[in-house]
């Protein structure tokens, strides 16, 4: 039986109806593909934004069409349905298509959007323009053609599709014996990917807590307005965000990945909810500050979670799994198997090889920035002796950053500036140059961290398909 791939079609409706219909027809015409649209579900009693997120996550792929209208937003949300759908899909499973800058909306769109909506759609288009898998369009036919091409390319490079094909291939005794004989390698890969998925989920929840709640509350505390109904309503909104995240975190840390770990920070999370609720009810700044203090304790877990996530990635060792899969691929031509399954497996192995290369390169870059960051923290800790410590450690610092300079032009520029300052023997100039160098190094380290986390998101997609392989005997 062939696997049906579900595609969620996302776009605004008023300006893109013709484009949307053309793409829907094109995807629906593909064998083994089913196109999903929100209008297919009718009215639902539950929260519209949550329902929207769930439907996107249930699908294998998101095709997003972005024009020049921001579109409608669910009640209580500042984000449009289209942007919520975009964020709900894994980055590697998003195929995004941007209307050309000079493409006007159709004449039937009469009512213009507000200045705020125009600003938001420009910001959203800016985000999408950075997407790795994206394209532009002018006509409905051009868009439909590019969507089909993108789907074909996505399918060819998807390791997930390859692992999904493996159970069907295992009906052949040769493939079955190859997999069963290497069950320990599959077990190890599944175990590590499960850990990666668990740590990544908690990492994302804490990151959301920091940016969507904690930072907003810190800002509100600095501008506290006692008994102001609008101010208190805004606090309540952030309290709702805190409640949403707090409800899902206990289930995220309930698995084996967090067994034996200290979970006192969950108590701090509940204390933050209580204090923030009191701050809203009593218009009490002290209780707001207490909530912020507790949330800071919770968010302080992020570095540890991130460290464990990176450790799980390093322990995965995709090379062992790839060795087995490549051996299976070499046997396929001599076996009587479905051509579609053979093709899917072959392309998936190639995609996994690419993913492994990316993982190794990003892990190496991350490790280098980690070493740089540790040494810079040591230098910073000297405080009054910072300049002397910098001079002592400069040679080692140069050795660590030498391979990074060619890929990071701004950091290379600041490195030369610091080197010149050290040569000039002016302590004030050295300190000033070090501040810029240190700040940029921190930015680059954060960027390396984000890039590696994106690959972790891709690895998470292998968890369920691998589990289905392990369930076979």
Coordinates of C-alpha atoms in Angstrom, one line a residue:
X1 CA 0.0 0.0 0.0
X2 CA 1.4 3.4 -0.9
X3 CA 1.6 6.2 1.6
X4 CA -0.7 9.2 1.0
X5 CA 1.1 12.5 1.6
X6 CA -1.1 15.3 3.0
X7 CA -0.5 18.9 2.0
X8 CA -1.9 21.8 3.9
X9 CA -2.7 24.7 1.5
X10 CA -2.3 28.1 3.3
X11 CA -3.0 31.6 1.9
X12 CA -5.2 34.6 2.3
X13 CA -8.5 34.2 0.4
X14 CA -9.7 37.7 -0.7
X15 CA -6.7 38.4 -3.0
X16 CA -5.6 34.9 -3.9
X17 CA -8.7 32.8 -4.6
X18 CA -7.8 32.1 -8.2
X19 CA -4.2 31.2 -7.3
X20 CA -5.4 29.0 -4.4
X21 CA -7.9 27.1 -6.5
X22 CA -5.3 26.5 -9.2
X23 CA -2.8 25.1 -6.8
X24 CA -5.5 23.0 -5.0
X25 CA -6.4 21.4 -8.4
X26 CA -2.7 20.8 -9.3
X27 CA -1.9 19.0 -6.0
X28 CA -5.1 17.0 -6.0
X29 CA -4.1 15.7 -9.4
X30 CA -1.0 14.1 -8.0
X31 CA -1.0 10.4 -7.2
X32 CA -0.8 9.6 -3.5
X33 CA -1.3 13.3 -2.5
X34 CA -4.2 14.8 -0.7
X35 CA -4.6 18.6 -0.4
X36 CA -6.1 20.0 2.8
X37 CA -7.7 23.4 3.2
X38 CA -9.3 25.0 6.3
X39 CA -12.6 25.5 4.5
X40 CA -12.9 21.7 4.3
X41 CA -13.5 21.5 8.0
X42 CA -16.5 23.8 8.5
X43 CA -17.3 25.4 11.9
X44 CA -15.6 24.1 15.0
X45 CA -16.4 24.9 18.6
X46 CA -12.8 24.8 19.9
X47 CA -10.3 27.6 19.7
X48 CA -9.7 28.5 16.0
X49 CA -6.0 29.2 16.4
X50 CA -5.3 25.9 18.2
X51 CA -7.5 24.0 15.7
X52 CA -5.5 25.6 12.8
X53 CA -2.2 24.6 14.4
X54 CA -3.2 21.0 15.0
X55 CA -4.4 20.6 11.4
X56 CA -1.2 21.9 10.0
X57 CA 0.9 19.6 12.2
X58 CA -1.2 16.6 11.2
X59 CA -0.1 17.2 7.5
X60 CA 3.2 16.2 6.0
X61 CA 3.8 19.4 4.1
X62 CA 2.7 23.0 4.0
X63 CA 2.3 25.0 0.8
X64 CA 2.1 28.6 1.7
X65 CA 1.1 31.4 -0.7
X66 CA 1.8 34.9 0.5
X67 CA 0.4 37.9 -1.3
X68 CA 0.1 41.6 -0.2
X69 CA -2.7 41.2 2.3
X70 CA -2.2 40.1 5.9
X71 CA -5.6 38.5 6.3
X72 CA -7.9 37.8 9.2
X73 CA -6.8 36.9 12.7
X74 CA -8.3 34.5 15.3
X75 CA -10.0 36.2 18.3
X76 CA -7.4 37.1 20.9
X77 CA -4.4 36.7 18.5
X78 CA -2.3 39.3 16.8
X79 CA -1.1 36.9 14.1
X80 CA -3.1 36.1 11.0
X81 CA -4.2 32.6 10.3
X82 CA -1.7 32.4 7.5
X83 CA 1.2 33.3 9.8
X84 CA 0.0 30.9 12.4
X85 CA -0.1 28.1 9.8
X86 CA 3.5 29.1 8.7
X87 CA 4.8 28.8 12.2
X88 CA 3.1 25.6 12.9
X89 CA 4.9 23.7 10.1
X90 CA 8.4 22.4 10.5
X91 CA 10.8 24.6 8.5
X92 CA 12.0 21.7 6.2
X93 CA 8.3 20.9 5.4
X94 CA 7.4 24.4 4.3
X95 CA 7.2 25.3 0.6
X96 CA 6.6 29.0 0.5
X97 CA 5.6 31.1 -2.5
X98 CA 5.7 35.0 -2.6
X99 CA 3.7 37.1 -4.9
X100 CA 6.0 39.5 -6.8
X101 CA 6.5 42.9 -5.2
X102 CA 4.6 44.7 -8.0
X103 CA 1.8 42.2 -8.3
X104 CA -1.4 44.1 -7.4
X105 CA -4.4 42.5 -5.6
X106 CA -7.3 41.7 -7.9
X107 CA -10.0 44.4 -8.5
X108 CA -12.5 42.6 -6.4
X109 CA -10.5 43.5 -3.3
X110 CA -12.0 46.8 -2.4
X111 CA -11.6 47.3 1.3
X112 CA -8.0 48.1 2.1
X113 CA -6.2 46.8 5.1
X114 CA -5.1 49.0 8.0
X115 CA -1.7 50.5 8.4
X116 CA -0.9 47.9 11.1
X117 CA -1.9 45.0 8.7
X118 CA 0.2 46.5 5.9
X119 CA 3.2 46.7 8.3
X120 CA 2.6 43.1 9.5
X121 CA 2.3 41.6 6.0
X122 CA 5.6 43.3 5.0
X123 CA 7.3 41.8 8.1
X124 CA 5.8 38.4 7.3
X125 CA 7.0 38.6 3.7
X126 CA 10.4 39.5 5.0
X127 CA 10.4 36.3 7.2
X128 CA 9.3 34.1 4.4
X129 CA 11.9 35.6 2.0
X130 CA 14.6 34.1 4.3
X131 CA 13.0 30.6 3.9
X132 CA 15.3 28.0 2.3
X133 CA 12.5 26.6 0.2
X134 CA 10.6 29.5 -1.4
X135 CA 9.8 30.9 -4.9
X136 CA 8.0 33.9 -6.4
X137 CA 5.1 34.0 -8.9
X138 CA 3.0 36.3 -11.0
X139 CA 0.2 34.1 -12.6
X140 CA -1.9 31.2 -11.3
X141 CA -0.4 28.8 -13.9
X142 CA 3.1 29.8 -13.1
X143 CA 2.5 29.3 -9.4
X144 CA 0.9 25.9 -9.9
X145 CA 3.9 24.8 -12.0
X146 CA 6.4 25.9 -9.4
X147 CA 4.4 24.3 -6.5
X148 CA 4.5 20.9 -8.3
X149 CA 8.3 21.3 -9.0
X150 CA 8.9 22.2 -5.4
X151 CA 6.9 19.2 -4.1
X152 CA 8.9 16.9 -6.4
X153 CA 12.2 18.3 -5.1
X154 CA 11.0 18.0 -1.5
X155 CA 10.0 14.4 -1.9
X156 CA 13.3 13.5 -3.5
X157 CA 15.3 14.9 -0.6
X158 CA 13.1 13.7 2.3
X159 CA 14.7 11.2 4.7
X160 CA 11.4 10.8 6.4
X161 CA 9.8 9.5 3.2
X162 CA 12.6 6.9 2.9
X163 CA 12.1 5.6 6.4
X164 CA 8.3 5.5 5.8
X165 CA 9.0 3.3 2.8
X166 CA 11.1 0.8 4.7
X167 CA 8.3 -1.3 6.3
X168 CA 6.8 -1.9 2.9
X169 CA 10.3 -2.9 1.5
X170 CA 10.8 -5.2 4.5
X171 CA 8.2 -7.6 2.9
X172 CA 11.1 -8.8 0.9
X173 CA 13.1 -11.3 2.9
X174 CA 16.5 -9.8 1.9
X175 CA 15.5 -6.3 3.2
X176 CA 13.8 -7.8 6.2
X177 CA 16.9 -9.7 7.3
X178 CA 19.1 -6.7 6.7
X179 CA 17.0 -4.6 9.0
X180 CA 16.4 -7.2 11.7
X181 CA 20.1 -8.1 11.7
X182 CA 20.9 -4.4 12.5
X183 CA 18.0 -3.9 15.0
X184 CA 20.4 -2.6 17.7
X185 CA 21.5 0.3 15.4
X186 CA 17.9 1.2 14.7
X187 CA 17.1 1.0 18.4
X188 CA 19.9 3.3 19.2
X189 CA 18.9 5.8 16.5
X190 CA 15.3 5.7 17.6
X191 CA 16.3 6.2 21.3
X192 CA 18.5 9.2 20.5
X193 CA 15.9 10.8 18.1
X194 CA 13.3 10.4 20.9
X195 CA 15.6 12.3 23.2
X196 CA 16.3 15.0 20.6
X197 CA 12.5 15.4 20.1
X198 CA 11.9 15.6 23.9
X199 CA 14.7 18.2 24.5
X200 CA 13.7 20.2 21.5
X201 CA 10.1 20.4 22.6
X202 CA 11.0 21.7 26.0
X203 CA 13.6 24.0 24.5
X204 CA 11.0 25.5 22.2
X205 CA 8.4 25.9 25.0
X206 CA 10.9 27.7 27.3
X207 CA 12.0 29.9 24.4
X208 CA 8.4 30.8 23.8
X209 CA 8.0 31.5 27.5
X210 CA 11.0 33.8 27.4
X211 CA 10.0 35.8 24.4
X212 CA 6.2 35.8 24.5
X213 CA 5.8 36.2 28.2
X214 CA 8.8 37.0 30.4
X215 CA 10.3 39.8 28.3
X216 CA 6.8 41.4 27.9
X217 CA 6.2 41.3 31.6
X218 CA 9.6 42.9 32.3
X219 CA 8.6 45.7 30.0
X220 CA 5.3 46.0 31.7
X221 CA 6.9 46.1 35.2
X222 CA 9.0 49.1 34.1
X223 CA 5.9 50.9 33.0
X224 CA 3.5 49.7 35.7
X225 CA 0.1 51.5 35.7
X226 CA -1.9 50.7 38.8
X227 CA -5.6 50.1 38.3
X228 CA -5.5 51.0 34.6
X229 CA -8.0 48.6 32.9
X230 CA -6.1 48.5 29.6
X231 CA -2.8 47.8 31.3
X232 CA -4.3 45.0 33.4
X233 CA -6.0 43.5 30.4
X234 CA -2.6 43.3 28.7
X235 CA -1.1 41.6 31.8
X236 CA -4.0 39.1 31.7
X237 CA -3.2 38.4 28.0
X238 CA 0.4 37.5 29.0
X239 CA -1.0 35.5 31.8
X240 CA -3.0 33.4 29.3
X241 CA 0.2 32.8 27.3
X242 CA 1.9 31.7 30.5
X243 CA -1.1 29.3 31.3
X244 CA -0.9 27.8 27.9
X245 CA 2.8 27.0 28.1
X246 CA 2.5 25.9 31.7
X247 CA -0.1 23.3 30.9
X248 CA 1.9 21.6 28.2
X249 CA 5.3 21.6 29.9
X250 CA 4.6 18.8 32.5
X251 CA 3.7 16.3 29.8
X252 CA 6.8 17.3 27.7
X253 CA 9.2 16.4 30.6
X254 CA 7.3 13.2 31.6
X255 CA 9.4 10.9 29.3
X256 CA 12.6 8.9 29.8
X257 CA 14.8 11.8 28.6
X258 CA 14.1 13.7 31.8
X259 CA 14.1 10.8 34.2
X260 CA 16.0 11.6 37.4
X261 CA 16.3 15.3 36.7
X262 CA 15.5 18.0 39.2
X263 CA 12.1 19.4 38.3
X264 CA 11.9 22.2 41.0
X265 CA 11.7 24.7 38.2
X266 CA 8.2 23.4 37.4
X267 CA 7.2 24.5 41.0
X268 CA 8.7 28.0 40.1
X269 CA 6.5 28.0 37.0
X270 CA 3.4 27.4 39.1
X271 CA 4.4 30.1 41.5
X272 CA 4.8 32.5 38.6
X273 CA 1.3 31.7 37.4
X274 CA -0.1 32.3 40.9
X275 CA 1.8 35.6 41.4
X276 CA 0.8 36.9 38.0
X277 CA -2.8 36.1 38.6
X278 CA -2.6 38.0 41.9
X279 CA -0.9 40.9 40.2
X280 CA -3.8 41.2 37.7
X281 CA -6.5 40.8 40.4
X282 CA -5.0 43.2 42.9
X283 CA -3.1 45.6 40.5
X284 CA 0.0 44.7 42.5
X285 CA 3.4 45.5 41.1
X286 CA 5.2 43.5 43.8
X287 CA 3.4 40.4 42.8
X288 CA 4.2 41.1 39.1
X289 CA 7.9 41.4 40.1
X290 CA 7.7 38.1 42.0
X291 CA 6.2 36.4 38.9
X292 CA 9.1 37.7 36.9
X293 CA 11.6 36.4 39.4
X294 CA 10.1 32.9 39.3
X295 CA 10.0 33.0 35.5
X296 CA 13.6 34.0 35.4
X297 CA 14.4 30.8 37.3
X298 CA 12.5 28.7 34.8
X299 CA 14.1 30.3 31.7
X300 CA 17.5 29.8 33.4
X301 CA 17.0 26.1 32.5
X302 CA 17.4 26.8 28.8
X303 CA 21.2 26.5 28.6
X304 CA 21.1 23.1 30.4
X305 CA 18.3 21.8 28.1
X306 CA 20.2 23.1 25.1
X307 CA 23.3 21.4 26.2
X308 CA 21.5 18.0 26.7
X309 CA 20.0 18.4 23.2
X310 CA 23.3 19.0 21.6
X311 CA 24.7 16.0 23.5
X312 CA 21.9 13.8 22.2
X313 CA 22.6 14.9 18.7
X314 CA 26.3 14.0 19.0
X315 CA 25.4 10.6 20.4
X316 CA 23.0 9.9 17.5
X317 CA 25.8 8.8 15.0
X318 CA 23.8 8.8 11.8
X319 CA 26.7 7.2 10.0
X320 CA 26.0 3.8 11.5
X321 CA 22.4 4.0 10.4
X322 CA 23.4 5.2 6.9
X323 CA 25.8 2.3 6.5
X324 CA 22.9 -0.1 6.9
X325 CA 20.6 1.8 4.7
X326 CA 23.2 2.2 1.9
X327 CA 23.7 -1.6 2.0
X328 CA 20.0 -2.1 1.6
X329 CA 19.9 0.4 -1.3
X330 CA 22.7 -1.5 -3.1
X331 CA 20.5 -4.7 -3.0
X332 CA 17.3 -3.1 -4.3
X333 CA 18.1 -3.3 -8.1
X334 CA 18.2 -7.1 -7.9
X335 CA 14.9 -7.4 -6.0
X336 CA 11.4 -7.5 -7.4
X337 CA 10.0 -4.4 -5.7
X338 CA 7.6 -1.6 -6.4
X339 CA 9.3 1.1 -8.4
X340 CA 7.8 3.9 -6.4
X341 CA 9.0 2.4 -3.1
X342 CA 12.5 1.9 -4.6
X343 CA 12.6 5.4 -5.9
X344 CA 11.4 6.9 -2.6
X345 CA 13.9 4.9 -0.6
X346 CA 16.8 5.8 -2.9
X347 CA 16.0 9.5 -2.8
X348 CA 15.5 9.3 1.0
X349 CA 18.9 7.8 1.6
X350 CA 20.4 10.6 -0.4
X351 CA 18.5 13.1 1.7
X352 CA 19.7 11.4 4.9
X353 CA 23.3 11.6 3.6
X354 CA 22.8 15.3 3.0
X355 CA 21.3 15.7 6.5
X356 CA 24.2 13.9 8.1
X357 CA 26.7 16.1 6.3
X358 CA 24.8 19.2 7.4
X359 CA 24.7 17.8 11.0
X360 CA 28.4 17.1 11.1
X361 CA 29.3 20.5 9.7
X362 CA 27.0 22.4 12.0
X363 CA 28.0 20.4 15.1
X364 CA 31.7 21.2 14.3
X365 CA 30.9 24.9 13.9
X366 CA 28.8 24.9 17.1
X367 CA 31.7 23.2 19.0
X368 CA 34.2 25.8 17.8
X369 CA 32.0 28.7 18.9
X370 CA 31.4 26.9 22.2
X371 CA 35.2 26.8 22.8
X372 CA 35.5 30.4 21.8
X373 CA 32.6 31.4 24.2
X374 CA 34.1 29.5 27.1
X375 CA 37.5 31.2 26.6
X376 CA 35.9 34.6 26.3
X377 CA 33.9 34.0 29.5
X378 CA 37.2 33.2 31.3
X379 CA 38.7 36.4 30.0
X380 CA 35.7 38.4 31.0
X381 CA 35.8 36.9 34.5
X382 CA 39.2 38.6 35.1
X383 CA 37.5 42.0 35.1
X384 CA 40.3 44.4 36.3
X385 CA 42.9 42.1 34.7
X386 CA 40.8 41.7 31.5
X387 CA 43.4 43.2 29.2
X388 CA 46.2 41.1 30.6
X389 CA 44.1 37.9 30.4
X390 CA 43.3 38.8 26.8
X391 CA 47.0 39.2 25.9
X392 CA 47.8 35.9 27.5
X393 CA 45.0 34.0 25.7
X394 CA 45.0 35.9 22.4
X395 CA 47.1 33.3 20.6
X396 CA 44.8 30.5 21.6
X397 CA 41.7 32.6 20.7
X398 CA 43.1 33.2 17.2
X399 CA 43.7 29.5 16.8
X400 CA 40.1 28.7 17.8
X401 CA 38.6 31.4 15.4
X402 CA 41.0 31.0 12.5
X403 CA 38.7 28.6 10.6
X404 CA 35.6 30.7 11.4
X405 CA 36.8 34.1 10.0
X406 CA 36.3 33.4 6.3
X407 CA 32.6 32.6 6.9
X408 CA 31.8 35.5 9.2
X409 CA 33.0 38.7 7.7
X410 CA 31.8 41.1 10.4
X411 CA 33.4 39.0 13.1
X412 CA 36.6 38.9 11.1
X413 CA 36.6 42.7 10.9
X414 CA 36.2 43.0 14.6
X415 CA 38.9 40.5 15.2
X416 CA 41.4 42.6 13.1
X417 CA 40.3 45.7 15.0
X418 CA 41.0 43.9 18.4
X419 CA 44.4 42.7 17.1
X420 CA 45.3 46.2 16.1
X421 CA 44.3 47.5 19.5
X422 CA 46.4 44.9 21.2
X423 CA 49.4 45.9 19.1
X424 CA 48.8 49.5 20.0
X425 CA 49.1 48.7 23.7
X426 CA 46.3 51.2 24.6
X427 CA 44.2 49.6 27.4
X428 CA 41.1 51.8 26.7
X429 CA 41.2 50.9 23.0
X430 CA 41.7 47.3 23.8
X431 CA 38.7 47.2 26.1
X432 CA 36.5 49.0 23.6
X433 CA 37.5 46.7 20.8
X434 CA 37.0 43.6 23.0
X435 CA 33.4 44.7 23.8
X436 CA 32.5 44.7 20.1
X437 CA 34.4 41.4 19.5
X438 CA 32.8 39.7 22.4
X439 CA 29.3 40.9 21.5
X440 CA 29.7 39.6 17.9
X441 CA 31.1 36.3 19.0
X442 CA 28.0 35.8 21.2
X443 CA 25.8 36.6 18.2
X444 CA 27.6 34.1 16.0
X445 CA 27.4 31.4 18.7
X446 CA 23.7 32.0 19.0
X447 CA 23.3 31.7 15.2
X448 CA 25.3 28.4 15.2
X449 CA 23.0 27.2 17.9
X450 CA 19.8 28.2 16.0
X451 CA 21.1 26.5 12.8
X452 CA 21.8 23.2 14.7
X453 CA 18.4 23.4 16.3
X454 CA 16.8 23.6 12.8
X455 CA 18.5 20.3 11.9
X456 CA 17.2 18.8 15.2
X457 CA 13.7 19.7 14.0
X458 CA 14.4 17.6 10.8
X459 CA 15.7 14.7 12.9
X460 CA 12.5 14.7 15.0
X461 CA 10.5 13.8 11.9
X462 CA 12.3 10.5 11.8
X463 CA 11.0 9.4 15.2
X464 CA 7.6 7.9 14.2
X465 CA 8.8 6.3 11.0
X466 CA 11.7 4.6 12.8
X467 CA 9.3 3.4 15.5
X468 CA 7.2 1.7 12.8
X469 CA 10.3 -0.1 11.6
X470 CA 11.1 -1.3 15.1
X471 CA 7.6 -2.6 15.6
X472 CA 8.1 -5.1 12.7
X473 CA 9.3 -8.6 13.3

